[in-house]
């Protein structure tokens, strides 16, 4: 199905992204694309990240690497 065909069937779309904070905890942000130009919506999403989300295990290698780097840096600091 082409993107034009999908557009005819859409109900709504979300833009989401994940991040790790400095404590290596996952946070998620989901934006309603119909409100993507609404700065109030953007600020509300950014100031209220979702920390209780479904499976994000696909990001565990990223977290593991940050943990490894953190341990390595602590070893060199001593």
PDB file of N, CA, C and O in Angstrom:
ATOM      1  N   UNK A   1       0.858  -1.170   0.000  1.00  0.00           N
ATOM      2  CA  UNK A   1       0.000   0.000   0.000  1.00  0.00           C
ATOM      3  C   UNK A   1       0.905   1.234   0.000  1.00  0.00           C
ATOM      4  O   UNK A   1       1.837   1.329   0.796  1.00  0.00           O
ATOM      5  N   UNK A   2       0.626   2.158  -0.853  1.00  0.00           N
ATOM      6  CA  UNK A   2       1.444   3.376  -0.937  1.00  0.00           C
ATOM      7  C   UNK A   2       1.102   4.317   0.216  1.00  0.00           C
ATOM      8  O   UNK A   2       0.083   4.166   0.894  1.00  0.00           O
ATOM      9  N   UNK A   3       1.950   5.312   0.422  1.00  0.00           N
ATOM     10  CA  UNK A   3       1.699   6.277   1.495  1.00  0.00           C
ATOM     11  C   UNK A   3       0.411   7.061   1.234  1.00  0.00           C
ATOM     12  O   UNK A   3      -0.311   7.389   2.171  1.00  0.00           O
ATOM     13  N   UNK A   4       0.102   7.322  -0.026  1.00  0.00           N
ATOM     14  CA  UNK A   4      -1.148   8.024  -0.339  1.00  0.00           C
ATOM     15  C   UNK A   4      -2.355   7.170  -0.002  1.00  0.00           C
ATOM     16  O   UNK A   4      -3.358   7.661   0.507  1.00  0.00           O
ATOM     17  N   UNK A   5      -2.254   5.861  -0.269  1.00  0.00           N
ATOM     18  CA  UNK A   5      -3.355   4.955   0.076  1.00  0.00           C
ATOM     19  C   UNK A   5      -3.508   4.836   1.586  1.00  0.00           C
ATOM     20  O   UNK A   5      -4.616   4.813   2.103  1.00  0.00           O
ATOM     21  N   UNK A   6      -2.381   4.771   2.303  1.00  0.00           N
ATOM     22  CA  UNK A   6      -2.434   4.696   3.766  1.00  0.00           C
ATOM     23  C   UNK A   6      -3.078   5.948   4.347  1.00  0.00           C
ATOM     24  O   UNK A   6      -3.833   5.880   5.309  1.00  0.00           O
ATOM     25  N   UNK A   7      -2.799   7.091   3.749  1.00  0.00           N
ATOM     26  CA  UNK A   7      -3.366   8.352   4.238  1.00  0.00           C
ATOM     27  C   UNK A   7      -4.887   8.327   4.176  1.00  0.00           C
ATOM     28  O   UNK A   7      -5.557   8.898   5.045  1.00  0.00           O
ATOM     29  N   UNK A   8      -5.440   7.646   3.194  1.00  0.00           N
ATOM     30  CA  UNK A   8      -6.901   7.549   3.081  1.00  0.00           C
ATOM     31  C   UNK A   8      -7.507   6.709   4.191  1.00  0.00           C
ATOM     32  O   UNK A   8      -8.689   6.843   4.493  1.00  0.00           O
ATOM     33  N   UNK A   9      -6.724   5.834   4.806  1.00  0.00           N
ATOM     34  CA  UNK A   9      -7.237   4.922   5.819  1.00  0.00           C
ATOM     35  C   UNK A   9      -6.832   5.310   7.233  1.00  0.00           C
ATOM     36  O   UNK A   9      -7.244   4.660   8.185  1.00  0.00           O
ATOM     37  N   UNK A  10      -6.066   6.342   7.371  1.00  0.00           N
ATOM     38  CA  UNK A  10      -5.549   6.684   8.694  1.00  0.00           C
ATOM     39  C   UNK A  10      -6.655   7.168   9.613  1.00  0.00           C
ATOM     40  O   UNK A  10      -7.633   7.776   9.185  1.00  0.00           O
ATOM     41  N   UNK A  11      -6.475   6.869  10.873  1.00  0.00           N
ATOM     42  CA  UNK A  11      -7.362   7.418  11.896  1.00  0.00           C
ATOM     43  C   UNK A  11      -6.606   8.523  12.631  1.00  0.00           C
ATOM     44  O   UNK A  11      -7.084   9.625  12.758  1.00  0.00           O
ATOM     45  N   UNK A  12      -5.430   8.217  13.096  1.00  0.00           N
ATOM     46  CA  UNK A  12      -4.536   9.227  13.668  1.00  0.00           C
ATOM     47  C   UNK A  12      -3.146   8.618  13.716  1.00  0.00           C
ATOM     48  O   UNK A  12      -2.984   7.405  13.689  1.00  0.00           O
ATOM     49  N   UNK A  13      -2.165   9.462  13.784  1.00  0.00           N
ATOM     50  CA  UNK A  13      -0.791   8.992  13.835  1.00  0.00           C
ATOM     51  C   UNK A  13      -0.089   9.636  15.013  1.00  0.00           C
ATOM     52  O   UNK A  13      -0.423  10.746  15.421  1.00  0.00           O
ATOM     53  N   UNK A  14       0.876   8.908  15.549  1.00  0.00           N
ATOM     54  CA  UNK A  14       1.666   9.402  16.664  1.00  0.00           C
ATOM     55  C   UNK A  14       3.131   9.389  16.262  1.00  0.00           C
ATOM     56  O   UNK A  14       3.571   8.549  15.483  1.00  0.00           O
ATOM     57  N   UNK A  15       3.858  10.321  16.798  1.00  0.00           N
ATOM     58  CA  UNK A  15       5.305  10.343  16.667  1.00  0.00           C
ATOM     59  C   UNK A  15       5.846  10.060  18.057  1.00  0.00           C
ATOM     60  O   UNK A  15       5.466  10.717  19.024  1.00  0.00           O
ATOM     61  N   UNK A  16       6.685   9.059  18.166  1.00  0.00           N
ATOM     62  CA  UNK A  16       7.218   8.711  19.477  1.00  0.00           C
ATOM     63  C   UNK A  16       8.718   8.556  19.452  1.00  0.00           C
ATOM     64  O   UNK A  16       9.296   8.224  18.424  1.00  0.00           O
ATOM     65  N   UNK A  17       9.330   8.863  20.573  1.00  0.00           N
ATOM     66  CA  UNK A  17      10.742   8.581  20.712  1.00  0.00           C
ATOM     67  C   UNK A  17      11.050   8.234  22.151  1.00  0.00           C
ATOM     68  O   UNK A  17      10.303   8.548  23.075  1.00  0.00           O
ATOM     69  N   UNK A  18      12.156   7.534  22.339  1.00  0.00           N
ATOM     70  CA  UNK A  18      12.595   7.084  23.653  1.00  0.00           C
ATOM     71  C   UNK A  18      13.932   7.724  23.987  1.00  0.00           C
ATOM     72  O   UNK A  18      14.706   8.066  23.107  1.00  0.00           O
ATOM     73  N   UNK A  19      14.190   7.849  25.273  1.00  0.00           N
ATOM     74  CA  UNK A  19      15.492   8.342  25.711  1.00  0.00           C
ATOM     75  C   UNK A  19      15.866   7.674  27.025  1.00  0.00           C
ATOM     76  O   UNK A  19      15.018   7.109  27.713  1.00  0.00           O
ATOM     77  N   UNK A  20      17.138   7.727  27.333  1.00  0.00           N
ATOM     78  CA  UNK A  20      17.649   7.312  28.629  1.00  0.00           C
ATOM     79  C   UNK A  20      18.030   8.567  29.384  1.00  0.00           C
ATOM     80  O   UNK A  20      18.718   9.431  28.842  1.00  0.00           O
ATOM     81  N   UNK A  21      17.597   8.676  30.645  1.00  0.00           N
ATOM     82  CA  UNK A  21      18.030   9.829  31.428  1.00  0.00           C
ATOM     83  C   UNK A  21      19.390   9.535  32.055  1.00  0.00           C
ATOM     84  O   UNK A  21      19.992   8.492  31.810  1.00  0.00           O
ATOM     85  N   UNK A  22      19.893  10.452  32.848  1.00  0.00           N
ATOM     86  CA  UNK A  22      21.239  10.275  33.405  1.00  0.00           C
ATOM     87  C   UNK A  22      21.335   9.113  34.377  1.00  0.00           C
ATOM     88  O   UNK A  22      22.426   8.672  34.717  1.00  0.00           O
ATOM     89  N   UNK A  23      20.186   8.608  34.841  1.00  0.00           N
ATOM     90  CA  UNK A  23      20.154   7.437  35.726  1.00  0.00           C
ATOM     91  C   UNK A  23      19.918   6.155  34.941  1.00  0.00           C
ATOM     92  O   UNK A  23      19.677   5.103  35.514  1.00  0.00           O
ATOM     93  N   UNK A  24      19.961   6.254  33.625  1.00  0.00           N
ATOM     94  CA  UNK A  24      19.747   5.147  32.684  1.00  0.00           C
ATOM     95  C   UNK A  24      18.349   4.544  32.795  1.00  0.00           C
ATOM     96  O   UNK A  24      18.142   3.357  32.594  1.00  0.00           O
ATOM     97  N   UNK A  25      17.384   5.403  33.090  1.00  0.00           N
ATOM     98  CA  UNK A  25      15.977   5.000  33.091  1.00  0.00           C
ATOM     99  C   UNK A  25      15.360   5.430  31.761  1.00  0.00           C
ATOM    100  O   UNK A  25      15.655   6.519  31.258  1.00  0.00           O
ATOM    101  N   UNK A  26      14.516   4.585  31.220  1.00  0.00           N
ATOM    102  CA  UNK A  26      13.869   4.898  29.954  1.00  0.00           C
ATOM    103  C   UNK A  26      12.730   5.887  30.148  1.00  0.00           C
ATOM    104  O   UNK A  26      11.990   5.820  31.124  1.00  0.00           O
ATOM    105  N   UNK A  27      12.609   6.775  29.193  1.00  0.00           N
ATOM    106  CA  UNK A  27      11.473   7.694  29.124  1.00  0.00           C
ATOM    107  C   UNK A  27      10.969   7.682  27.689  1.00  0.00           C
ATOM    108  O   UNK A  27      11.749   7.518  26.761  1.00  0.00           O
ATOM    109  N   UNK A  28       9.671   7.861  27.536  1.00  0.00           N
ATOM    110  CA  UNK A  28       9.072   7.882  26.203  1.00  0.00           C
ATOM    111  C   UNK A  28       8.260   9.153  26.028  1.00  0.00           C
ATOM    112  O   UNK A  28       7.694   9.686  26.990  1.00  0.00           O
ATOM    113  N   UNK A  29       8.229   9.631  24.807  1.00  0.00           N
ATOM    114  CA  UNK A  29       7.463  10.821  24.447  1.00  0.00           C
ATOM    115  C   UNK A  29       6.653  10.480  23.204  1.00  0.00           C
ATOM    116  O   UNK A  29       7.209  10.004  22.216  1.00  0.00           O
ATOM    117  N   UNK A  30       5.355  10.733  23.259  1.00  0.00           N
ATOM    118  CA  UNK A  30       4.473  10.465  22.121  1.00  0.00           C
ATOM    119  C   UNK A  30       3.724  11.740  21.763  1.00  0.00           C
ATOM    120  O   UNK A  30       3.056  12.335  22.609  1.00  0.00           O
ATOM    121  N   UNK A  31       3.850  12.151  20.518  1.00  0.00           N
ATOM    122  CA  UNK A  31       3.212  13.370  20.035  1.00  0.00           C
ATOM    123  C   UNK A  31       2.094  13.020  19.060  1.00  0.00           C
ATOM    124  O   UNK A  31       2.279  12.193  18.172  1.00  0.00           O
ATOM    125  N   UNK A  32       0.954  13.677  19.207  1.00  0.00           N
ATOM    126  CA  UNK A  32      -0.140  13.552  18.267  1.00  0.00           C
ATOM    127  C   UNK A  32       0.219  14.409  17.056  1.00  0.00           C
ATOM    128  O   UNK A  32       0.398  15.624  17.184  1.00  0.00           O
ATOM    129  N   UNK A  33       0.337  13.796  15.889  1.00  0.00           N
ATOM    130  CA  UNK A  33       0.768  14.535  14.705  1.00  0.00           C
ATOM    131  C   UNK A  33      -0.212  15.624  14.292  1.00  0.00           C
ATOM    132  O   UNK A  33       0.170  16.592  13.644  1.00  0.00           O
ATOM    133  N   UNK A  34      -1.468  15.483  14.671  1.00  0.00           N
ATOM    134  CA  UNK A  34      -2.441  16.531  14.348  1.00  0.00           C
ATOM    135  C   UNK A  34      -2.187  17.796  15.172  1.00  0.00           C
ATOM    136  O   UNK A  34      -2.659  18.866  14.827  1.00  0.00           O
ATOM    137  N   UNK A  35      -1.421  17.644  16.270  1.00  0.00           N
ATOM    138  CA  UNK A  35      -1.127  18.786  17.141  1.00  0.00           C
ATOM    139  C   UNK A  35       0.358  19.140  17.133  1.00  0.00           C
ATOM    140  O   UNK A  35       0.824  19.870  18.001  1.00  0.00           O
ATOM    141  N   UNK A  36       1.092  18.658  16.151  1.00  0.00           N
ATOM    142  CA  UNK A  36       2.541  18.821  16.147  1.00  0.00           C
ATOM    143  C   UNK A  36       2.967  20.293  16.041  1.00  0.00           C
ATOM    144  O   UNK A  36       4.067  20.652  16.471  1.00  0.00           O
ATOM    145  N   UNK A  37       2.118  21.155  15.537  1.00  0.00           N
ATOM    146  CA  UNK A  37       2.441  22.579  15.458  1.00  0.00           C
ATOM    147  C   UNK A  37       1.941  23.359  16.676  1.00  0.00           C
ATOM    148  O   UNK A  37       2.148  24.564  16.758  1.00  0.00           O
ATOM    149  N   UNK A  38       1.306  22.669  17.610  1.00  0.00           N
ATOM    150  CA  UNK A  38       0.761  23.300  18.821  1.00  0.00           C
ATOM    151  C   UNK A  38       1.827  23.264  19.918  1.00  0.00           C
ATOM    152  O   UNK A  38       2.108  22.213  20.493  1.00  0.00           O
ATOM    153  N   UNK A  39       2.434  24.407  20.209  1.00  0.00           N
ATOM    154  CA  UNK A  39       3.524  24.457  21.176  1.00  0.00           C
ATOM    155  C   UNK A  39       3.074  24.021  22.574  1.00  0.00           C
ATOM    156  O   UNK A  39       3.852  23.445  23.332  1.00  0.00           O
ATOM    157  N   UNK A  40       1.806  24.252  22.919  1.00  0.00           N
ATOM    158  CA  UNK A  40       1.289  23.793  24.214  1.00  0.00           C
ATOM    159  C   UNK A  40       1.330  22.272  24.280  1.00  0.00           C
ATOM    160  O   UNK A  40       1.732  21.701  25.301  1.00  0.00           O
ATOM    161  N   UNK A  41       0.925  21.618  23.208  1.00  0.00           N
ATOM    162  CA  UNK A  41       0.969  20.148  23.150  1.00  0.00           C
ATOM    163  C   UNK A  41       2.412  19.658  23.278  1.00  0.00           C
ATOM    164  O   UNK A  41       2.696  18.743  24.045  1.00  0.00           O
ATOM    165  N   UNK A  42       3.323  20.277  22.553  1.00  0.00           N
ATOM    166  CA  UNK A  42       4.734  19.885  22.593  1.00  0.00           C
ATOM    167  C   UNK A  42       5.274  20.018  24.007  1.00  0.00           C
ATOM    168  O   UNK A  42       5.918  19.107  24.536  1.00  0.00           O
ATOM    169  N   UNK A  43       5.031  21.141  24.651  1.00  0.00           N
ATOM    170  CA  UNK A  43       5.537  21.373  26.005  1.00  0.00           C
ATOM    171  C   UNK A  43       4.907  20.407  27.013  1.00  0.00           C
ATOM    172  O   UNK A  43       5.584  19.934  27.924  1.00  0.00           O
ATOM    173  N   UNK A  44       3.634  20.110  26.842  1.00  0.00           N
ATOM    174  CA  UNK A  44       2.973  19.161  27.745  1.00  0.00           C
ATOM    175  C   UNK A  44       3.609  17.787  27.633  1.00  0.00           C
ATOM    176  O   UNK A  44       3.886  17.135  28.640  1.00  0.00           O
ATOM    177  N   UNK A  45       3.858  17.343  26.424  1.00  0.00           N
ATOM    178  CA  UNK A  45       4.480  16.032  26.216  1.00  0.00           C
ATOM    179  C   UNK A  45       5.896  16.018  26.789  1.00  0.00           C
ATOM    180  O   UNK A  45       6.287  15.084  27.497  1.00  0.00           O
ATOM    181  N   UNK A  46       6.676  17.046  26.502  1.00  0.00           N
ATOM    182  CA  UNK A  46       8.068  17.073  26.948  1.00  0.00           C
ATOM    183  C   UNK A  46       8.212  17.188  28.456  1.00  0.00           C
ATOM    184  O   UNK A  46       9.186  16.702  29.031  1.00  0.00           O
ATOM    185  N   UNK A  47       7.259  17.816  29.121  1.00  0.00           N
ATOM    186  CA  UNK A  47       7.344  17.951  30.575  1.00  0.00           C
ATOM    187  C   UNK A  47       6.679  16.796  31.317  1.00  0.00           C
ATOM    188  O   UNK A  47       6.759  16.740  32.543  1.00  0.00           O
ATOM    189  N   UNK A  48       6.053  15.879  30.587  1.00  0.00           N
ATOM    190  CA  UNK A  48       5.399  14.724  31.208  1.00  0.00           C
ATOM    191  C   UNK A  48       5.780  13.434  30.490  1.00  0.00           C
ATOM    192  O   UNK A  48       4.920  12.767  29.907  1.00  0.00           O
ATOM    193  N   UNK A  49       7.064  13.058  30.532  1.00  0.00           N
ATOM    194  CA  UNK A  49       7.457  11.832  29.831  1.00  0.00           C
ATOM    195  C   UNK A  49       6.789  10.608  30.453  1.00  0.00           C
ATOM    196  O   UNK A  49       6.447  10.609  31.634  1.00  0.00           O
ATOM    197  N   UNK A  50       6.613   9.612  29.633  1.00  0.00           N
ATOM    198  CA  UNK A  50       6.040   8.346  30.103  1.00  0.00           C
ATOM    199  C   UNK A  50       7.197   7.472  30.562  1.00  0.00           C
ATOM    200  O   UNK A  50       8.126   7.199  29.801  1.00  0.00           O
ATOM    201  N   UNK A  51       7.165   7.067  31.819  1.00  0.00           N
ATOM    202  CA  UNK A  51       8.240   6.229  32.346  1.00  0.00           C
ATOM    203  C   UNK A  51       7.778   4.790  32.544  1.00  0.00           C
ATOM    204  O   UNK A  51       8.582   3.916  32.799  1.00  0.00           O
ATOM    205  N   UNK A  52       6.486   4.572  32.423  1.00  0.00           N
ATOM    206  CA  UNK A  52       5.918   3.237  32.619  1.00  0.00           C
ATOM    207  C   UNK A  52       5.367   2.764  31.279  1.00  0.00           C
ATOM    208  O   UNK A  52       4.193   2.890  30.998  1.00  0.00           O
ATOM    209  N   UNK A  53       6.247   2.239  30.441  1.00  0.00           N
ATOM    210  CA  UNK A  53       5.840   1.857  29.096  1.00  0.00           C
ATOM    211  C   UNK A  53       5.989   0.360  28.858  1.00  0.00           C
ATOM    212  O   UNK A  53       6.615  -0.316  29.631  1.00  0.00           O
ATOM    213  N   UNK A  54       5.433  -0.084  27.778  1.00  0.00           N
ATOM    214  CA  UNK A  54       5.575  -1.495  27.428  1.00  0.00           C
ATOM    215  C   UNK A  54       7.026  -1.839  27.107  1.00  0.00           C
ATOM    216  O   UNK A  54       7.922  -1.009  27.234  1.00  0.00           O
ATOM    217  N   UNK A  55       7.235  -3.008  26.666  1.00  0.00           N
ATOM    218  CA  UNK A  55       8.566  -3.573  26.423  1.00  0.00           C
ATOM    219  C   UNK A  55       9.464  -2.658  25.591  1.00  0.00           C
ATOM    220  O   UNK A  55       9.155  -2.344  24.454  1.00  0.00           O
ATOM    221  N   UNK A  56      10.557  -2.225  26.182  1.00  0.00           N
ATOM    222  CA  UNK A  56      11.568  -1.457  25.467  1.00  0.00           C
ATOM    223  C   UNK A  56      12.896  -2.216  25.492  1.00  0.00           C
ATOM    224  O   UNK A  56      13.958  -1.621  25.412  1.00  0.00           O
ATOM    225  N   UNK A  57      12.802  -3.522  25.574  1.00  0.00           N
ATOM    226  CA  UNK A  57      14.018  -4.345  25.665  1.00  0.00           C
ATOM    227  C   UNK A  57      14.908  -4.190  24.427  1.00  0.00           C
ATOM    228  O   UNK A  57      16.106  -4.430  24.519  1.00  0.00           O
ATOM    229  N   UNK A  58      14.346  -3.754  23.322  1.00  0.00           N
ATOM    230  CA  UNK A  58      15.171  -3.536  22.131  1.00  0.00           C
ATOM    231  C   UNK A  58      16.212  -2.439  22.372  1.00  0.00           C
ATOM    232  O   UNK A  58      17.200  -2.352  21.650  1.00  0.00           O
ATOM    233  N   UNK A  59      16.018  -1.612  23.407  1.00  0.00           N
ATOM    234  CA  UNK A  59      16.979  -0.564  23.730  1.00  0.00           C
ATOM    235  C   UNK A  59      17.980  -0.985  24.814  1.00  0.00           C
ATOM    236  O   UNK A  59      18.876  -0.211  25.152  1.00  0.00           O
ATOM    237  N   UNK A  60      17.839  -2.188  25.345  1.00  0.00           N
ATOM    238  CA  UNK A  60      18.751  -2.637  26.400  1.00  0.00           C
ATOM    239  C   UNK A  60      20.217  -2.628  25.974  1.00  0.00           C
ATOM    240  O   UNK A  60      21.072  -2.284  26.792  1.00  0.00           O
ATOM    241  N   UNK A  61      20.578  -2.978  24.745  1.00  0.00           N
ATOM    242  CA  UNK A  61      21.996  -2.886  24.362  1.00  0.00           C
ATOM    243  C   UNK A  61      22.556  -1.465  24.504  1.00  0.00           C
ATOM    244  O   UNK A  61      23.713  -1.291  24.874  1.00  0.00           O
ATOM    245  N   UNK A  62      21.731  -0.469  24.249  1.00  0.00           N
ATOM    246  CA  UNK A  62      22.170   0.916  24.403  1.00  0.00           C
ATOM    247  C   UNK A  62      22.422   1.204  25.885  1.00  0.00           C
ATOM    248  O   UNK A  62      23.464   1.752  26.262  1.00  0.00           O
ATOM    249  N   UNK A  63      21.471   0.815  26.728  1.00  0.00           N
ATOM    250  CA  UNK A  63      21.637   1.032  28.171  1.00  0.00           C
ATOM    251  C   UNK A  63      22.851   0.267  28.686  1.00  0.00           C
ATOM    252  O   UNK A  63      23.643   0.808  29.465  1.00  0.00           O
ATOM    253  N   UNK A  64      23.024  -0.963  28.250  1.00  0.00           N
ATOM    254  CA  UNK A  64      24.152  -1.774  28.702  1.00  0.00           C
ATOM    255  C   UNK A  64      25.485  -1.124  28.332  1.00  0.00           C
ATOM    256  O   UNK A  64      26.439  -1.159  29.125  1.00  0.00           O
ATOM    257  N   UNK A  65      25.555  -0.543  27.159  1.00  0.00           N
ATOM    258  CA  UNK A  65      26.797   0.108  26.746  1.00  0.00           C
ATOM    259  C   UNK A  65      27.077   1.351  27.596  1.00  0.00           C
ATOM    260  O   UNK A  65      28.215   1.588  27.994  1.00  0.00           O
ATOM    261  N   UNK A  66      26.050   2.120  27.901  1.00  0.00           N
ATOM    262  CA  UNK A  66      26.247   3.272  28.780  1.00  0.00           C
ATOM    263  C   UNK A  66      26.690   2.824  30.171  1.00  0.00           C
ATOM    264  O   UNK A  66      27.535   3.468  30.803  1.00  0.00           O
ATOM    265  N   UNK A  67      26.111   1.735  30.674  1.00  0.00           N
ATOM    266  CA  UNK A  67      26.536   1.207  31.971  1.00  0.00           C
ATOM    267  C   UNK A  67      27.998   0.782  31.925  1.00  0.00           C
ATOM    268  O   UNK A  67      28.765   1.063  32.839  1.00  0.00           O
ATOM    269  N   UNK A  68      28.395   0.111  30.850  1.00  0.00           N
ATOM    270  CA  UNK A  68      29.781  -0.328  30.712  1.00  0.00           C
ATOM    271  C   UNK A  68      30.728   0.868  30.672  1.00  0.00           C
ATOM    272  O   UNK A  68      31.758   0.901  31.351  1.00  0.00           O
ATOM    273  N   UNK A  69      30.369   1.870  29.889  1.00  0.00           N
ATOM    274  CA  UNK A  69      31.199   3.065  29.794  1.00  0.00           C
ATOM    275  C   UNK A  69      31.298   3.795  31.137  1.00  0.00           C
ATOM    276  O   UNK A  69      32.359   4.311  31.495  1.00  0.00           O
ATOM    277  N   UNK A  70      30.215   3.823  31.868  1.00  0.00           N
ATOM    278  CA  UNK A  70      30.200   4.465  33.163  1.00  0.00           C
ATOM    279  C   UNK A  70      31.155   3.763  34.135  1.00  0.00           C
ATOM    280  O   UNK A  70      31.928   4.404  34.850  1.00  0.00           O
ATOM    281  N   UNK A  71      31.134   2.440  34.134  1.00  0.00           N
ATOM    282  CA  UNK A  71      32.040   1.670  34.997  1.00  0.00           C
ATOM    283  C   UNK A  71      33.493   1.881  34.582  1.00  0.00           C
ATOM    284  O   UNK A  71      34.375   2.031  35.422  1.00  0.00           O
ATOM    285  N   UNK A  72      33.739   1.913  33.283  1.00  0.00           N
ATOM    286  CA  UNK A  72      35.089   2.116  32.780  1.00  0.00           C
ATOM    287  C   UNK A  72      35.613   3.490  33.189  1.00  0.00           C
ATOM    288  O   UNK A  72      36.741   3.622  33.656  1.00  0.00           O
ATOM    289  N   UNK A  73      34.779   4.507  33.055  1.00  0.00           N
ATOM    290  CA  UNK A  73      35.186   5.868  33.439  1.00  0.00           C
ATOM    291  C   UNK A  73      35.456   5.978  34.920  1.00  0.00           C
ATOM    292  O   UNK A  73      36.379   6.675  35.333  1.00  0.00           O
ATOM    293  N   UNK A  74      34.679   5.288  35.749  1.00  0.00           N
ATOM    294  CA  UNK A  74      34.901   5.312  37.193  1.00  0.00           C
ATOM    295  C   UNK A  74      36.226   4.639  37.541  1.00  0.00           C
ATOM    296  O   UNK A  74      36.933   5.085  38.436  1.00  0.00           O
ATOM    297  N   UNK A  75      36.582   3.576  36.842  1.00  0.00           N
ATOM    298  CA  UNK A  75      37.839   2.886  37.096  1.00  0.00           C
ATOM    299  C   UNK A  75      39.023   3.801  36.805  1.00  0.00           C
ATOM    300  O   UNK A  75      39.985   3.847  37.541  1.00  0.00           O
ATOM    301  N   UNK A  76      38.934   4.550  35.714  1.00  0.00           N
ATOM    302  CA  UNK A  76      40.032   5.434  35.330  1.00  0.00           C
ATOM    303  C   UNK A  76      40.098   6.669  36.228  1.00  0.00           C
ATOM    304  O   UNK A  76      41.146   7.290  36.353  1.00  0.00           O
ATOM    305  N   UNK A  77      38.996   7.026  36.863  1.00  0.00           N
ATOM    306  CA  UNK A  77      38.974   8.204  37.730  1.00  0.00           C
ATOM    307  C   UNK A  77      39.668   7.935  39.059  1.00  0.00           C
ATOM    308  O   UNK A  77      40.110   8.853  39.718  1.00  0.00           O
ATOM    309  N   UNK A  78      39.793   6.689  39.429  1.00  0.00           N
ATOM    310  CA  UNK A  78      40.421   6.341  40.722  1.00  0.00           C
ATOM    311  C   UNK A  78      41.896   6.206  40.625  1.00  0.00           C
ATOM    312  O   UNK A  78      42.666   6.072  39.930  1.00  0.00           O
TER     313      UNK A  78
END
